[in-house]
mmCIF file of N, CA and C in Angstrom:
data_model
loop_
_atom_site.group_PDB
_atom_site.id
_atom_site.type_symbol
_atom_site.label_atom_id
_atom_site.label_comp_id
_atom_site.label_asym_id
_atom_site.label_seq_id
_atom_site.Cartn_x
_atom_site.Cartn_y
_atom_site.Cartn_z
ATOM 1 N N UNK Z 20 114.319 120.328 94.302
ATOM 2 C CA UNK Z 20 113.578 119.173 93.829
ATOM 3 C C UNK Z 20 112.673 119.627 92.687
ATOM 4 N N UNK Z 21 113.008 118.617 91.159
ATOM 5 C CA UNK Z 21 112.245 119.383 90.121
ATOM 6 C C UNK Z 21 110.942 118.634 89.935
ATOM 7 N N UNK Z 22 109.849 118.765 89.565
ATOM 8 C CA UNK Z 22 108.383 118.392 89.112
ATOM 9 C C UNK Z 22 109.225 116.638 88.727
ATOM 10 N N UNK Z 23 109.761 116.509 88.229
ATOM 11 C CA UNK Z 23 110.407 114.899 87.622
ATOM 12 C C UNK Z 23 110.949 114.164 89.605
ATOM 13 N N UNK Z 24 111.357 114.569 90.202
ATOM 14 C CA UNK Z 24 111.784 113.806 91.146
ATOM 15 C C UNK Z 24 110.688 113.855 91.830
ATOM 16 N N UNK Z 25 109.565 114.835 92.125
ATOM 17 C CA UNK Z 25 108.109 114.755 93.043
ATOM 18 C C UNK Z 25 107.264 113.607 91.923
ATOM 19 N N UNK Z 26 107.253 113.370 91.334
ATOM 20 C CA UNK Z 26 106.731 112.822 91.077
ATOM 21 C C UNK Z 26 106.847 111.151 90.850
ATOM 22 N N UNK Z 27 108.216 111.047 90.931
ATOM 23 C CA UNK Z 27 108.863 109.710 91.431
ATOM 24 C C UNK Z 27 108.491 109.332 92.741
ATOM 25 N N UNK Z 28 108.854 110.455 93.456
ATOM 26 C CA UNK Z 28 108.752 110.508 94.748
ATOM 27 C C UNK Z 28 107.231 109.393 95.347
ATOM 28 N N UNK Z 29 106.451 110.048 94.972
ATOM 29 C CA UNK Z 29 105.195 110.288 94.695
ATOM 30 C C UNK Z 29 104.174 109.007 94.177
ATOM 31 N N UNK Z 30 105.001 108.377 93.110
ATOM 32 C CA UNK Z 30 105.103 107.028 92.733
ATOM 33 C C UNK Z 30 105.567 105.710 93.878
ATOM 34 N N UNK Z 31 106.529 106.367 93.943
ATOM 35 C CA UNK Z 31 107.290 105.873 95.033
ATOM 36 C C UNK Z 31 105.990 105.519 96.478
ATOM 37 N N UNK Z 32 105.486 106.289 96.894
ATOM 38 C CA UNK Z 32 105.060 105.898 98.316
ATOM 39 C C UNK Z 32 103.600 105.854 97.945
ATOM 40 N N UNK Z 33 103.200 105.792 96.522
ATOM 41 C CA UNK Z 33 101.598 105.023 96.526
ATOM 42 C C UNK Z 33 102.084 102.916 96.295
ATOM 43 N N UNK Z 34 102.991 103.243 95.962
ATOM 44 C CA UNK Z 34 103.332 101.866 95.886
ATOM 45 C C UNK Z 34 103.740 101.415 96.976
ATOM 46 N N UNK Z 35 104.204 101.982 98.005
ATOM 47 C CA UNK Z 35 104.378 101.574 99.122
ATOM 48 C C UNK Z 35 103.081 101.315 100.424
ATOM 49 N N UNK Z 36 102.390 102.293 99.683
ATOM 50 C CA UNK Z 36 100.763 102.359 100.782
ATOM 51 C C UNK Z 36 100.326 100.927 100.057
ATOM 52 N N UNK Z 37 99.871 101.058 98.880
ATOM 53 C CA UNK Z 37 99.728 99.493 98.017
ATOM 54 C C UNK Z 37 99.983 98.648 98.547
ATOM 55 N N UNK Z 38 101.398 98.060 98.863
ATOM 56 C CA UNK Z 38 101.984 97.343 99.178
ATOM 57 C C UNK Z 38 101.503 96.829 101.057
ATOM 58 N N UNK Z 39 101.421 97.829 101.428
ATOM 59 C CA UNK Z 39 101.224 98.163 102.813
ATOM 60 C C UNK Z 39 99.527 97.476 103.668
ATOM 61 N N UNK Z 40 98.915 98.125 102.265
ATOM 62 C CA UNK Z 40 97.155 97.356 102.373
ATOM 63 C C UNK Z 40 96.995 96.259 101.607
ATOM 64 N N UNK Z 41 98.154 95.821 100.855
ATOM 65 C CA UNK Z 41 98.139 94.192 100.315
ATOM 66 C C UNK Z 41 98.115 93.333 101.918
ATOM 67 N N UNK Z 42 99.556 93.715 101.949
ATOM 68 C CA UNK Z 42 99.939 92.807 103.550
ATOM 69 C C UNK Z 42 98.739 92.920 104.775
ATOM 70 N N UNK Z 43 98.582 93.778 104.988
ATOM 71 C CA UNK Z 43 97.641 94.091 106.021
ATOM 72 C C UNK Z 43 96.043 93.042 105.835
ATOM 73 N N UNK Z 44 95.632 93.090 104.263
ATOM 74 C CA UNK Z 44 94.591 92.472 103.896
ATOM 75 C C UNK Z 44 94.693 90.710 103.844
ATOM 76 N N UNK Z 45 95.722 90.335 103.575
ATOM 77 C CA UNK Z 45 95.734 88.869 103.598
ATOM 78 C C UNK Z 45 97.076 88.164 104.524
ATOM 79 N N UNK Z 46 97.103 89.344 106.103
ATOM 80 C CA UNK Z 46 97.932 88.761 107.045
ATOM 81 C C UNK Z 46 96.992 87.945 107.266
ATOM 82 N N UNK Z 47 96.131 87.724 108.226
ATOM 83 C CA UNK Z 47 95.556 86.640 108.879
ATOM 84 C C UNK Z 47 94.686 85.512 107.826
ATOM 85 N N UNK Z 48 94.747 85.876 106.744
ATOM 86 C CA UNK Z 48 93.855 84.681 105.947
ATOM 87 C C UNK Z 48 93.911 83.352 106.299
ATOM 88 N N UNK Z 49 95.162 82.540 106.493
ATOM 89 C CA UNK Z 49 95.264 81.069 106.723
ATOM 90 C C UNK Z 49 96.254 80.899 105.394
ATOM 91 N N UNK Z 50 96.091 81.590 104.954
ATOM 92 C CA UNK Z 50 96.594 81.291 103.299
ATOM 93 C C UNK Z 50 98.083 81.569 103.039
ATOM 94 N N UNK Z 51 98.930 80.519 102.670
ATOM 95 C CA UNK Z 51 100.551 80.409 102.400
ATOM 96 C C UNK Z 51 100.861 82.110 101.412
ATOM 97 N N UNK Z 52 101.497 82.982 102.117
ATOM 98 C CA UNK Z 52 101.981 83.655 101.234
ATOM 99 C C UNK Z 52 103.289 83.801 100.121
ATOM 100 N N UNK Z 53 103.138 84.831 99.423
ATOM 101 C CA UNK Z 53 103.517 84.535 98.311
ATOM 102 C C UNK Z 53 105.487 84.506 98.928
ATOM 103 N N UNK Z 54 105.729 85.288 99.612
ATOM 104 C CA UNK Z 54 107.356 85.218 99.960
ATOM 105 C C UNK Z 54 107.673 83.992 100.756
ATOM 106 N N UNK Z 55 106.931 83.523 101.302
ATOM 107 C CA UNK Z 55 106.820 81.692 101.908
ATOM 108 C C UNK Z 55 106.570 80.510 101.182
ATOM 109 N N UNK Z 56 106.032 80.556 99.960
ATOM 110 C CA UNK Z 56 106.187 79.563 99.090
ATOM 111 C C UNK Z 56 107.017 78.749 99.130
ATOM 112 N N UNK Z 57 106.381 77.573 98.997
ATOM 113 C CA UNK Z 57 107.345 76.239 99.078
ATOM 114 C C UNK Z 57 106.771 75.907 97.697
ATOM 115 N N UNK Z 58 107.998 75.392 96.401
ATOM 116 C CA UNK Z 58 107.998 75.412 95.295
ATOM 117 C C UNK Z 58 107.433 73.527 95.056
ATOM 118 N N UNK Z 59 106.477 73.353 94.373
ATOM 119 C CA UNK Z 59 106.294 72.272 93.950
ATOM 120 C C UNK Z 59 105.417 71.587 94.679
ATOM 121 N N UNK Z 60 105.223 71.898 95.672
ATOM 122 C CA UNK Z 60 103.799 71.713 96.623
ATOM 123 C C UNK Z 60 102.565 72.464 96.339
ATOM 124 N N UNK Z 61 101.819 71.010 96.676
ATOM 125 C CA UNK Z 61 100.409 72.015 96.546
ATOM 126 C C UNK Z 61 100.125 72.773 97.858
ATOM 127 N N UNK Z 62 99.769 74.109 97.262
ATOM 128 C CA UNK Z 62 99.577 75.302 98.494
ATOM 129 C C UNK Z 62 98.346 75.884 98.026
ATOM 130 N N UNK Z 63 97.583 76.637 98.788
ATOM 131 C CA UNK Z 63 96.601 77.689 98.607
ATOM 132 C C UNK Z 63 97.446 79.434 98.942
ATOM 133 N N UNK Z 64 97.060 79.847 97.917
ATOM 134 C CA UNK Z 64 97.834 81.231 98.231
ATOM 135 C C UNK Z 64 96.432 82.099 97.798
ATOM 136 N N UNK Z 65 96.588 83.193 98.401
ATOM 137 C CA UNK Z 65 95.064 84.052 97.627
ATOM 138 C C UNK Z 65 96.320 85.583 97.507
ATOM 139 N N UNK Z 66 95.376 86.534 96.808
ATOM 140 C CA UNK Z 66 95.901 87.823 96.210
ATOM 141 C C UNK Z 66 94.983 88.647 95.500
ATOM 142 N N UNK Z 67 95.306 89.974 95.319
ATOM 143 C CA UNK Z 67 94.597 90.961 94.432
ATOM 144 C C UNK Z 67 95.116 90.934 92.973
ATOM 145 N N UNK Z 68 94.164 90.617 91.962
ATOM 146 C CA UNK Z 68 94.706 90.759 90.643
ATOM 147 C C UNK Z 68 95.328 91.843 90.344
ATOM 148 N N UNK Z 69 96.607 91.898 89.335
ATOM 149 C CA UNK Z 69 97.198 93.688 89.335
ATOM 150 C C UNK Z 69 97.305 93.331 87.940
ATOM 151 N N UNK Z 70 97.438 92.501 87.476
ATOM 152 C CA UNK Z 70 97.630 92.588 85.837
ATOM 153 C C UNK Z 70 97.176 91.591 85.066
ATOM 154 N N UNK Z 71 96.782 91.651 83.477
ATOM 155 C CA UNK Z 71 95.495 90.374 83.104
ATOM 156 C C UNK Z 71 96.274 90.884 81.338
ATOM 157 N N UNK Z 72 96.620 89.414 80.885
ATOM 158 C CA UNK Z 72 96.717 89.623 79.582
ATOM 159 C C UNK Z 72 96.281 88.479 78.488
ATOM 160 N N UNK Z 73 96.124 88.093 77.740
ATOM 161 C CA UNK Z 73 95.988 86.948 76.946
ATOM 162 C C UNK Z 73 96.936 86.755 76.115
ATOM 163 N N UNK Z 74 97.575 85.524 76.458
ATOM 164 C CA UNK Z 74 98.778 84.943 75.635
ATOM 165 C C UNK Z 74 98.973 84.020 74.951
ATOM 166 N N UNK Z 75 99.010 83.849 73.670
ATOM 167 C CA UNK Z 75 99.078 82.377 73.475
ATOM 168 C C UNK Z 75 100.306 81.510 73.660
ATOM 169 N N UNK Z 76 99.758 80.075 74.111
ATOM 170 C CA UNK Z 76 101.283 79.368 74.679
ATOM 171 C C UNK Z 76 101.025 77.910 73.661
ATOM 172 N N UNK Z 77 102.332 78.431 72.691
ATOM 173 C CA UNK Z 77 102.212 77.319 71.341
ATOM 174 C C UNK Z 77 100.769 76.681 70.995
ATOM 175 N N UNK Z 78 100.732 77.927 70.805
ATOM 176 C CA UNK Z 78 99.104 78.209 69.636
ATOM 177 C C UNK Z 78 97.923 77.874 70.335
ATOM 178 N N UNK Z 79 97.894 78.065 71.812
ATOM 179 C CA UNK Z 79 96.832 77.637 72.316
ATOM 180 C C UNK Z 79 96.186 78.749 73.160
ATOM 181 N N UNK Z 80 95.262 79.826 73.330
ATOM 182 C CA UNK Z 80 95.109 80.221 74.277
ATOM 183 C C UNK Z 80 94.826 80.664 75.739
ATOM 184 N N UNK Z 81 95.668 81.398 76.100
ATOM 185 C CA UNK Z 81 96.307 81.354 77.402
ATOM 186 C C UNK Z 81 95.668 82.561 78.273
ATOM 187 N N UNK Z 82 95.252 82.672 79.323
ATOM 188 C CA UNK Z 82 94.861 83.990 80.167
ATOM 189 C C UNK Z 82 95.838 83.945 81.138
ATOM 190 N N UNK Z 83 96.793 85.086 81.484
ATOM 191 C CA UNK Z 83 97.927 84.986 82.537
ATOM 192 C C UNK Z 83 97.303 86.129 83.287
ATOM 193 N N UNK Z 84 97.076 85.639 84.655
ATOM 194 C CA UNK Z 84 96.896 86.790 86.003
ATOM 195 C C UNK Z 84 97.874 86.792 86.633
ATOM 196 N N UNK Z 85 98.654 87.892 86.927
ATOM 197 C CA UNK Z 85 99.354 88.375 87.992
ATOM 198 C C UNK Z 85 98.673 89.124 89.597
ATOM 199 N N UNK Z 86 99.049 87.835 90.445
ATOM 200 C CA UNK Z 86 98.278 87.996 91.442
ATOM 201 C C UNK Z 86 99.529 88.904 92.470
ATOM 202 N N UNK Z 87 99.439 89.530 93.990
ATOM 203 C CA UNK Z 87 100.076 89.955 94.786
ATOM 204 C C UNK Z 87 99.281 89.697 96.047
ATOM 205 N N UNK Z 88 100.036 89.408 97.000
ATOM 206 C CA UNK Z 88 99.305 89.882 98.037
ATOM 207 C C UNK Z 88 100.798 90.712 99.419
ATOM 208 N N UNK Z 89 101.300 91.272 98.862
ATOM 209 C CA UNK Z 89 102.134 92.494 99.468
ATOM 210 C C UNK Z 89 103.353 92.183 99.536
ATOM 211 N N UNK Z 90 104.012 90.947 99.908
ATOM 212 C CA UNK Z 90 104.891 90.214 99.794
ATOM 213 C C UNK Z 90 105.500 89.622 98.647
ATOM 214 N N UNK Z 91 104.633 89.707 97.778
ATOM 215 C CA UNK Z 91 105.462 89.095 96.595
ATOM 216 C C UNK Z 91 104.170 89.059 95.153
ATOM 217 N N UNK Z 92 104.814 88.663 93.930
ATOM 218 C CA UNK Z 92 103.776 88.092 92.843
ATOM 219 C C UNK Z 92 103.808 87.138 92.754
ATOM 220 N N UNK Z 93 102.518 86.753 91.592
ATOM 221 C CA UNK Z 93 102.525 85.298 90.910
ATOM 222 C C UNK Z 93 102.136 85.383 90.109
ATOM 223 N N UNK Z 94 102.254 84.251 89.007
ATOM 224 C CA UNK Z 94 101.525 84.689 87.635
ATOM 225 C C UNK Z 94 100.687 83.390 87.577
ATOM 226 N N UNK Z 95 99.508 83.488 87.605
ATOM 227 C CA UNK Z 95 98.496 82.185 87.572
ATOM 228 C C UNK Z 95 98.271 82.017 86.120
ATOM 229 N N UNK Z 96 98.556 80.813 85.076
ATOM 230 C CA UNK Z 96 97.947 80.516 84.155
ATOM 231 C C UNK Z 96 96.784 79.599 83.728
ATOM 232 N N UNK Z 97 95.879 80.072 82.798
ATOM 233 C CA UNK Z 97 95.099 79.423 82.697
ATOM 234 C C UNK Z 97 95.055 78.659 81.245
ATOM 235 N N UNK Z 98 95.337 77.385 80.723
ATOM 236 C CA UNK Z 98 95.392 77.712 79.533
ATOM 237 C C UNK Z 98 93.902 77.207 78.940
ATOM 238 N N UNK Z 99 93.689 77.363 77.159
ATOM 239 C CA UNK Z 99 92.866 76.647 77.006
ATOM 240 C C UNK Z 99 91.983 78.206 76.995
ATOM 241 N N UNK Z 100 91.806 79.204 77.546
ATOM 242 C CA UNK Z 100 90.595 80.173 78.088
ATOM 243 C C UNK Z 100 91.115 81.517 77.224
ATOM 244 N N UNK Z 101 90.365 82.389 77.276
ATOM 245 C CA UNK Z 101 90.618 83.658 76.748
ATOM 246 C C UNK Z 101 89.880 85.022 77.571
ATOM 247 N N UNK Z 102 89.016 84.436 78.290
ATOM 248 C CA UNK Z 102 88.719 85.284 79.343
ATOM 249 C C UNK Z 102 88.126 84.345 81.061
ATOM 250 N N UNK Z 103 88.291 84.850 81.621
ATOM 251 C CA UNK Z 103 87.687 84.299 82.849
ATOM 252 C C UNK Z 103 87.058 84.719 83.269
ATOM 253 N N UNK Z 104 85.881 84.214 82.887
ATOM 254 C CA UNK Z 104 84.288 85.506 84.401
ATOM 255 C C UNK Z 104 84.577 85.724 85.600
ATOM 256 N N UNK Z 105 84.539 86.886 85.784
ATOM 257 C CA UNK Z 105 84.313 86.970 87.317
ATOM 258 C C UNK Z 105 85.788 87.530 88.017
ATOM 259 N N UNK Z 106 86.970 87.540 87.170
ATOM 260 C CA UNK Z 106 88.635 87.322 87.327
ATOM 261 C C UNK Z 106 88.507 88.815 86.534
ATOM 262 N N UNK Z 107 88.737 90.013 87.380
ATOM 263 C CA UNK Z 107 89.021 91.203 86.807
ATOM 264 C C UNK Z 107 89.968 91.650 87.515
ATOM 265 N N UNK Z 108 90.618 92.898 87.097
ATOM 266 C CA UNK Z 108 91.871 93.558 87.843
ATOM 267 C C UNK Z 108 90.838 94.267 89.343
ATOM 268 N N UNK Z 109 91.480 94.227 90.249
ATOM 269 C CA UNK Z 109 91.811 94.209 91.586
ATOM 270 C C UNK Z 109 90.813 93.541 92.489
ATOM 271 N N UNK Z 110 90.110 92.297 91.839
ATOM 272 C CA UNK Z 110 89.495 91.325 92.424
ATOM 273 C C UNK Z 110 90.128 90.099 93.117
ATOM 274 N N UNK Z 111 90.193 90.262 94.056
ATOM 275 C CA UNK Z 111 90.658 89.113 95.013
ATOM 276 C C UNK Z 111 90.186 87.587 95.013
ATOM 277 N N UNK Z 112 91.123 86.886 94.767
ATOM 278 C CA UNK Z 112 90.838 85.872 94.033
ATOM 279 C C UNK Z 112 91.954 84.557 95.184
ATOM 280 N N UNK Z 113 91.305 83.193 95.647
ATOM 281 C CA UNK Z 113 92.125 82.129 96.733
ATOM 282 C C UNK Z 113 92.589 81.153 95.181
ATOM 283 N N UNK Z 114 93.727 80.889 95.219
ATOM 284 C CA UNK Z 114 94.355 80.172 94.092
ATOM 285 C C UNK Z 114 94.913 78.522 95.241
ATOM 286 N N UNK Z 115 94.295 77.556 94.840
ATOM 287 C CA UNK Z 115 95.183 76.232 94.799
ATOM 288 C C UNK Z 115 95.297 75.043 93.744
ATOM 289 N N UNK Z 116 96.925 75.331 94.039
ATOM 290 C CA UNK Z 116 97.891 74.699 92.797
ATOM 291 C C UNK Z 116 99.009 74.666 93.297
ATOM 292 N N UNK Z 117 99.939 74.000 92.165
ATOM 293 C CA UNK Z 117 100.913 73.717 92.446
ATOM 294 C C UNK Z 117 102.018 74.809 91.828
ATOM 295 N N UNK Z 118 102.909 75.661 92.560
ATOM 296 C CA UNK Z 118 103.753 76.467 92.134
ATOM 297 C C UNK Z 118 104.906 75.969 91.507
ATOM 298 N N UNK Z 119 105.559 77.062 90.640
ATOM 299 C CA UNK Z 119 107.011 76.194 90.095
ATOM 300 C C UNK Z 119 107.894 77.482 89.866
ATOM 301 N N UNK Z 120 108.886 77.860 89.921
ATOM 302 C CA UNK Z 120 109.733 78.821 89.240
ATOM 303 C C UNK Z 120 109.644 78.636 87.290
ATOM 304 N N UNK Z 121 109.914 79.478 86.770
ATOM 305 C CA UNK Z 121 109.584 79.536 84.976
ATOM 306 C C UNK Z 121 110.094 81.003 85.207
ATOM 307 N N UNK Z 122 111.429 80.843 84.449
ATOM 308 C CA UNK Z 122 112.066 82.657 83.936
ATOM 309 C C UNK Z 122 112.047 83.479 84.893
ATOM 310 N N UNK Z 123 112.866 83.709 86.389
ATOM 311 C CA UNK Z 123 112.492 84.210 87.040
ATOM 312 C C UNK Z 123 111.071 84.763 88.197
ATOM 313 N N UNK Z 124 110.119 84.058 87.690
ATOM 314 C CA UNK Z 124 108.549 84.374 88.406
ATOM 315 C C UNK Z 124 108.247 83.185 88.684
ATOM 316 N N UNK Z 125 107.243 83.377 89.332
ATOM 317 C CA UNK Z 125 106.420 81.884 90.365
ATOM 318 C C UNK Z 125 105.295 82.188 89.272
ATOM 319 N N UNK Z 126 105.140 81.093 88.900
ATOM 320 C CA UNK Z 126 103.858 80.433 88.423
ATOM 321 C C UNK Z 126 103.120 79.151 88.920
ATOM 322 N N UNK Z 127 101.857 78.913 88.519
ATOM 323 C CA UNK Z 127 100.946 78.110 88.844
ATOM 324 C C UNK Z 127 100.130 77.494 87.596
ATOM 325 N N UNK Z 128 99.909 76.668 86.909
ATOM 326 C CA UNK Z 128 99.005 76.389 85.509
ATOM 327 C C UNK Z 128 98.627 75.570 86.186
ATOM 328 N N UNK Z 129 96.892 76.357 85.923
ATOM 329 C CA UNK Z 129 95.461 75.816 85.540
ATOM 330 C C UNK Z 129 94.896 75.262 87.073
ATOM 331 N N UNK Z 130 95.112 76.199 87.484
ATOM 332 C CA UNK Z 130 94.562 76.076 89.560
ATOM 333 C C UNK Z 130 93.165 76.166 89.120
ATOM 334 N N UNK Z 131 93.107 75.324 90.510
ATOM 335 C CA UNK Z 131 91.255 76.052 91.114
ATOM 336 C C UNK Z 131 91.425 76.914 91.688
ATOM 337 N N UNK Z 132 90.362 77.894 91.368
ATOM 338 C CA UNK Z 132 90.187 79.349 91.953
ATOM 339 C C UNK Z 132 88.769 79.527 92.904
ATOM 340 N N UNK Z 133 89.120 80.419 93.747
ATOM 341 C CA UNK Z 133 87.772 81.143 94.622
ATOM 342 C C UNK Z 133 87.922 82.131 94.348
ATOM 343 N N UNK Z 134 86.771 83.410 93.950
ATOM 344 C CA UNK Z 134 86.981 84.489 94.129
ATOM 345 C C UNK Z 134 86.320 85.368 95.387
ATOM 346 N N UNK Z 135 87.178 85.434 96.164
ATOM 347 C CA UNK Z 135 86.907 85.942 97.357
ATOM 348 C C UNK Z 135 85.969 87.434 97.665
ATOM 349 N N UNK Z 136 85.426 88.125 98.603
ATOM 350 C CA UNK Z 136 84.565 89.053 98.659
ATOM 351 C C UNK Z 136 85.709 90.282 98.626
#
């Protein structure tokens, strides 16, 4: 085994511990998770932010969070904004809105948010 496969390796099972204290953290919430989604209903789903970018969507700007909570992603949009107070990477955040499929990913535009402790 060369330094290149330990370190896959390695990759490999922090993403799995990740994954492991996602689930564990928002089993009992009350809150619809993300691999149970029912598409087009309004649901409350909550998650840990893992990724934050600003996009514009036909010239308007856009803040896209990619939320998880162990089971799956989402990409919450906000449009109209360019930053969100308080909405940083690995801040846990209760999202309700209405989900939809768009290009392969679950999205949500322009939920109310809680940001959870």
């Amino acid at each position: 085994m060369g330094i290149r496969d330990y370190g896959k390796r390695l990759n490999a099972d922090t993403q799995e511990i990740d994954t492991q204290r996602l689930c564990q953290r928002f089993k009992d919430t009350g809150f619809t998770s993300l691999e149970d989604l029912q598409l087009r209903t309004r649901t409350k789903i909550a998650g840990e932010v893992k990724r934050m970018r600003t996009k514009p969507r036909s010239g308007i700007p856009a803040v896209e969070v990619v939320i998880s909570d162990g089971t799956g992603e989402a990409v919450i949009i906000f449009s109209g904004r360019r930053n969100i107070p308080g909405i940083d990477l690995g801040r846990c955040i209760m999202i309700d809105g209405v989900p939809h499929r768009d290009a392969d990913r679950t999205v949500v535009l322009n939920p109310a948010y809680t940001l959870l402790a």
